[in-house]
Short mmCIF file of C-alpha atoms in Angstrom, two decimals:
data_model
loop_
_atom_site.label_atom_id
_atom_site.label_comp_id
_atom_site.label_asym_id
_atom_site.label_seq_id
_atom_site.Cartn_x
_atom_site.Cartn_y
_atom_site.Cartn_z
CA GLN G 1 109.52 91.94 98.32
CA GLN G 2 108.96 95.00 96.39
CA GLN G 3 105.30 93.81 94.39
CA VAL G 4 105.04 97.61 92.87
CA LYS G 5 107.84 99.32 91.07
CA GLN G 6 108.26 103.02 89.54
CA SER G 7 110.58 104.64 87.86
CA PRO G 8 112.19 107.00 87.88
CA GLN G 9 113.37 108.05 91.73
CA SER G 10 113.05 111.21 90.18
CA LEU G 11 112.29 114.09 87.31
CA ILE G 12 112.78 117.34 86.63
CA VAL G 13 110.36 118.30 83.76
CA GLN G 14 109.98 122.44 82.22
CA LYS G 15 107.04 123.90 82.80
CA GLY G 16 104.43 123.05 79.53
CA GLY G 17 106.07 119.46 78.88
CA ILE G 18 104.80 115.67 79.40
CA SER G 19 105.90 114.15 82.68
CA ILE G 20 105.34 110.29 82.57
CA ILE G 21 105.99 107.67 85.48
CA ASN G 22 105.80 104.33 85.18
CA CYS G 23 105.13 101.40 87.32
CA ALA G 24 105.51 97.64 87.27
CA TYR G 25 103.14 94.77 88.93
CA GLU G 26 103.66 91.84 89.97
CA ASN G 27 100.70 90.26 91.55
CA THR G 28 98.24 89.57 88.77
CA ALA G 29 95.40 89.65 91.53
CA PHE G 30 95.43 93.17 91.05
CA ASP G 31 92.72 95.32 90.32
CA TYR G 32 92.41 98.43 91.58
CA PHE G 33 95.19 100.94 90.28
CA PRO G 34 95.58 104.54 92.08
CA TRP G 35 97.69 107.42 91.85
CA TYR G 36 98.93 109.11 94.82
CA GLN G 37 100.04 113.11 94.21
CA GLN G 38 101.93 114.45 97.74
CA PHE G 39 102.98 117.69 98.01
CA PRO G 40 105.35 118.48 101.41
CA GLY G 41 104.02 118.61 104.09
CA LYS G 42 100.97 116.68 103.53
CA GLY G 43 99.35 113.69 103.60
CA PRO G 44 98.96 111.13 99.89
CA ALA G 45 95.72 113.01 98.19
CA LEU G 46 93.79 111.09 95.55
CA LEU G 47 94.74 111.87 92.51
CA ILE G 48 93.89 109.39 89.58
CA ALA G 49 92.76 105.64 89.60
CA ILE G 50 92.07 102.72 87.08
CA ARG G 51 90.39 99.42 86.86
CA PRO G 52 92.35 96.92 84.58
CA ASP G 53 89.06 97.01 82.23
CA VAL G 54 90.23 100.50 81.05
CA SER G 55 93.44 100.98 78.53
CA GLU G 56 93.39 104.53 79.65
CA LYS G 57 91.90 106.68 82.08
CA LYS G 58 91.62 110.71 81.39
CA GLU G 59 91.27 113.06 84.01
CA GLY G 60 91.90 116.90 82.79
CA ARG G 61 95.54 117.29 82.30
CA PHE G 62 95.97 113.82 84.06
CA THR G 63 95.83 109.98 81.81
CA ILE G 64 96.66 106.63 83.28
CA SER G 65 97.74 103.99 80.86
CA PHE G 66 97.57 100.56 81.48
CA ASN G 67 99.11 97.84 79.74
CA LYS G 68 96.88 94.18 81.32
CA SER G 69 99.70 91.33 79.66
CA ALA G 70 102.77 93.85 80.54
CA LYS G 71 101.75 94.17 84.18
CA GLN G 72 102.47 97.85 83.96
CA PHE G 73 100.84 101.11 83.94
CA SER G 74 101.88 104.45 83.53
CA LEU G 75 100.75 108.62 84.39
CA HIS G 76 101.11 110.88 82.21
CA ILE G 77 101.09 114.95 83.08
CA MET G 78 100.35 116.87 80.23
CA ASP G 79 100.88 120.43 80.35
CA SER G 80 102.95 120.41 83.50
CA GLN G 81 103.28 123.24 85.53
CA PRO G 82 105.53 124.33 88.15
CA GLY G 83 102.08 123.61 90.99
CA ASP G 84 102.22 119.57 89.66
CA SER G 85 105.89 119.84 91.29
CA ALA G 86 105.25 116.92 93.82
CA THR G 87 105.91 113.73 95.32
CA TYR G 88 103.80 110.79 92.94
CA PHE G 89 103.16 107.08 93.89
CA CYS G 90 101.44 104.37 91.62
CA ALA G 91 99.58 101.80 94.08
CA ALA G 92 97.87 98.36 93.65
CA SER G 93 95.37 96.65 95.09
CA ASP G 94 93.28 93.24 95.19
CA MET G 95 90.26 94.86 95.00
CA SER G 96 88.24 91.74 94.86
CA GLY G 97 89.34 89.42 97.88
CA ALA G 98 90.39 89.34 101.72
CA GLY G 99 93.23 91.67 101.17
CA SER G 100 91.12 93.85 99.07
CA TYR G 101 91.36 96.88 101.98
CA GLN G 102 95.54 97.24 101.41
CA LEU G 103 97.05 99.20 99.07
CA THR G 104 100.69 98.61 97.68
CA PHE G 105 102.60 101.93 97.20
CA GLY G 106 105.53 101.56 94.67
CA LYS G 107 108.49 104.09 96.04
CA GLY G 108 107.76 107.26 94.59
CA THR G 109 108.58 110.00 91.99
CA LYS G 110 109.88 113.41 93.05
CA LEU G 111 108.31 115.80 90.25
CA SER G 112 110.08 119.55 89.40
CA VAL G 113 108.45 121.43 87.23
CA ILE G 114 110.78 123.78 86.52
CA PRO G 115 109.27 127.57 84.65
CA ASP P 1 85.59 120.62 108.09
CA THR P 2 88.75 118.40 107.88
CA ALA P 3 88.17 114.65 106.10
CA VAL P 4 91.01 112.90 108.30
CA SER P 5 93.17 114.18 111.57
CA GLN P 6 95.86 113.39 113.61
CA THR P 7 96.93 114.93 116.79
CA PRO P 8 100.28 116.42 117.22
CA LYS P 9 101.27 117.05 113.85
CA TYR P 10 104.94 117.19 114.74
CA LEU P 11 106.37 114.84 117.94
CA VAL P 12 110.30 115.25 119.53
CA THR P 13 110.66 113.07 122.39
CA GLN P 14 113.84 111.09 123.62
CA MET P 15 114.33 107.30 123.05
CA GLY P 16 113.12 104.88 125.38
CA ASN P 17 110.05 107.45 126.16
CA ASP P 18 106.46 106.24 125.55
CA LYS P 19 103.96 108.35 123.03
CA SER P 20 100.34 108.50 121.49
CA ILE P 21 99.43 109.72 118.36
CA LYS P 22 95.49 110.43 117.77
CA CYS P 23 93.39 109.99 115.08
CA GLU P 24 90.12 110.68 113.86
CA GLN P 25 87.84 110.57 110.64
CA ASN P 26 84.69 112.14 109.72
CA LEU P 27 83.95 110.90 106.47
CA GLY P 28 81.80 107.81 108.06
CA HIS P 29 84.17 105.32 107.25
CA ASP P 30 84.98 101.75 108.14
CA THR P 31 87.72 100.93 108.24
CA MET P 32 90.91 102.49 109.49
CA TYR P 33 95.02 102.81 108.54
CA TRP P 34 98.29 103.63 109.68
CA TYR P 35 101.00 104.14 107.77
CA LYS P 36 105.11 104.79 108.29
CA GLN P 37 106.67 106.79 105.85
CA ASP P 38 110.45 106.87 106.02
CA SER P 39 113.10 109.52 105.18
CA LYS P 40 113.16 107.86 102.10
CA LYS P 41 109.27 108.82 101.97
CA PHE P 42 108.55 104.94 100.97
CA LEU P 43 105.09 104.82 102.33
CA LYS P 44 104.20 101.26 104.22
CA ILE P 45 101.05 99.65 105.84
CA MET P 46 101.14 99.17 109.55
CA PHE P 47 98.14 98.24 110.83
CA SER P 48 94.16 98.57 109.01
CA TYR P 49 91.38 97.98 111.29
CA ASN P 50 87.43 97.48 110.40
CA ASN P 51 84.79 98.48 113.02
CA LYS P 52 87.02 98.43 115.32
CA GLU P 53 89.07 94.65 114.95
CA LEU P 54 92.26 94.48 113.88
CA ILE P 55 92.80 92.85 109.91
CA ILE P 56 96.33 94.09 108.96
CA ASN P 57 99.29 93.88 111.29
CA GLU P 58 102.12 93.73 109.18
CA THR P 59 105.61 93.08 110.20
CA VAL P 60 105.84 95.48 112.91
CA PRO P 61 107.56 95.79 116.82
CA ASN P 62 105.06 95.18 119.34
CA ARG P 63 105.79 98.37 120.61
CA PHE P 64 103.36 99.49 118.23
CA SER P 65 99.97 99.26 119.27
CA PRO P 66 96.53 100.47 117.89
CA LYS P 67 93.71 100.92 119.48
CA SER P 68 90.54 102.12 117.70
CA PRO P 69 87.96 102.75 120.46
CA ASP P 70 85.24 103.03 117.50
CA LYS P 71 85.32 103.54 114.17
CA ALA P 72 86.02 106.95 113.80
CA HIS P 73 88.73 106.85 115.37
CA LEU P 74 92.43 104.50 115.48
CA ASN P 75 95.59 105.20 118.11
CA LEU P 76 98.79 104.66 117.67
CA HIS P 77 100.63 104.19 120.97
CA ILE P 78 104.65 103.07 120.57
CA ASN P 79 106.35 102.16 124.40
CA SER P 80 109.90 102.68 124.83
CA LEU P 81 111.04 104.55 121.17
CA GLU P 82 114.04 103.76 119.14
CA LEU P 83 116.01 106.24 116.82
CA GLY P 84 114.60 104.60 114.32
CA ASP P 85 111.35 104.95 114.98
CA SER P 86 111.66 108.35 113.85
CA ALA P 87 109.47 108.78 110.52
CA VAL P 88 106.14 110.55 108.77
CA TYR P 89 103.39 108.27 110.65
CA PHE P 90 99.85 108.86 108.55
CA CYS P 91 96.45 107.59 109.24
CA ALA P 92 94.73 106.65 106.45
CA SER P 93 90.58 105.95 105.98
CA SER P 94 88.32 104.52 103.95
CA LEU P 95 85.20 101.99 103.17
CA PHE P 96 86.30 98.29 103.53
CA LEU P 97 85.68 96.19 99.93
CA SER P 98 84.51 99.70 98.16
CA THR P 99 86.14 101.12 95.00
CA ASP P 100 86.19 104.31 97.07
CA THR P 101 89.41 105.36 97.92
CA GLN P 102 92.06 105.89 101.06
CA TYR P 103 92.20 109.35 102.35
CA PHE P 104 95.02 111.02 104.10
CA GLY P 105 95.33 112.80 107.11
CA PRO P 106 98.15 115.45 107.04
CA GLY P 107 100.92 113.35 109.38
CA THR P 108 102.40 113.36 112.32
CA ARG P 109 106.60 113.64 112.02
CA LEU P 110 108.05 112.45 115.08
CA THR P 111 111.55 112.89 115.58
CA VAL P 112 113.17 110.51 118.22
CA LEU P 113 116.99 112.11 119.87
#
């Protein structure tokens, strides 16, 4: 049972364009939503994260939009650059309970930014 | 000053062999994890240890046995390797019950022939 659904599986964007990756979750106990970026041959690294008490968080060119009622969140990459080409994973966890150490990952989106 | 390190980076072995992967973190974290990433890039947690105690044990064949000698180290031993064990294995660490995130190691690519 996949608790975090991520789409699209792959994405090709022109340099300077906006990349949008969407995730939906089922577990209403989730209250921490990080995005990880993974380059080929490397481990995932935290990119940006949000808690559900805000609807948007922006760090540089990266923005998370969060819709609690729809149980959806998305990553927007503005002015996408070839260096942003990587696999992006959304994740979710319940930070309040006994399972607060466990991240549930989406299946990943391979982003290719073409010049 | 690597935060989470794993050895080896690549591991090629024959079916039926036993192998180990080592992980160390120098972040002062008290919780460590093993993840498996398959050929489709799907990341799935296998185990988690907090202060040397097992706290997550997902449905993983008992051929996989984690060992945590101290809270800075978490090793993964795999007995009787099978073709389906081929994957990239990532170690990660974090602070327990904290809003801090998990930090991942560089991964170990295991190929079983």
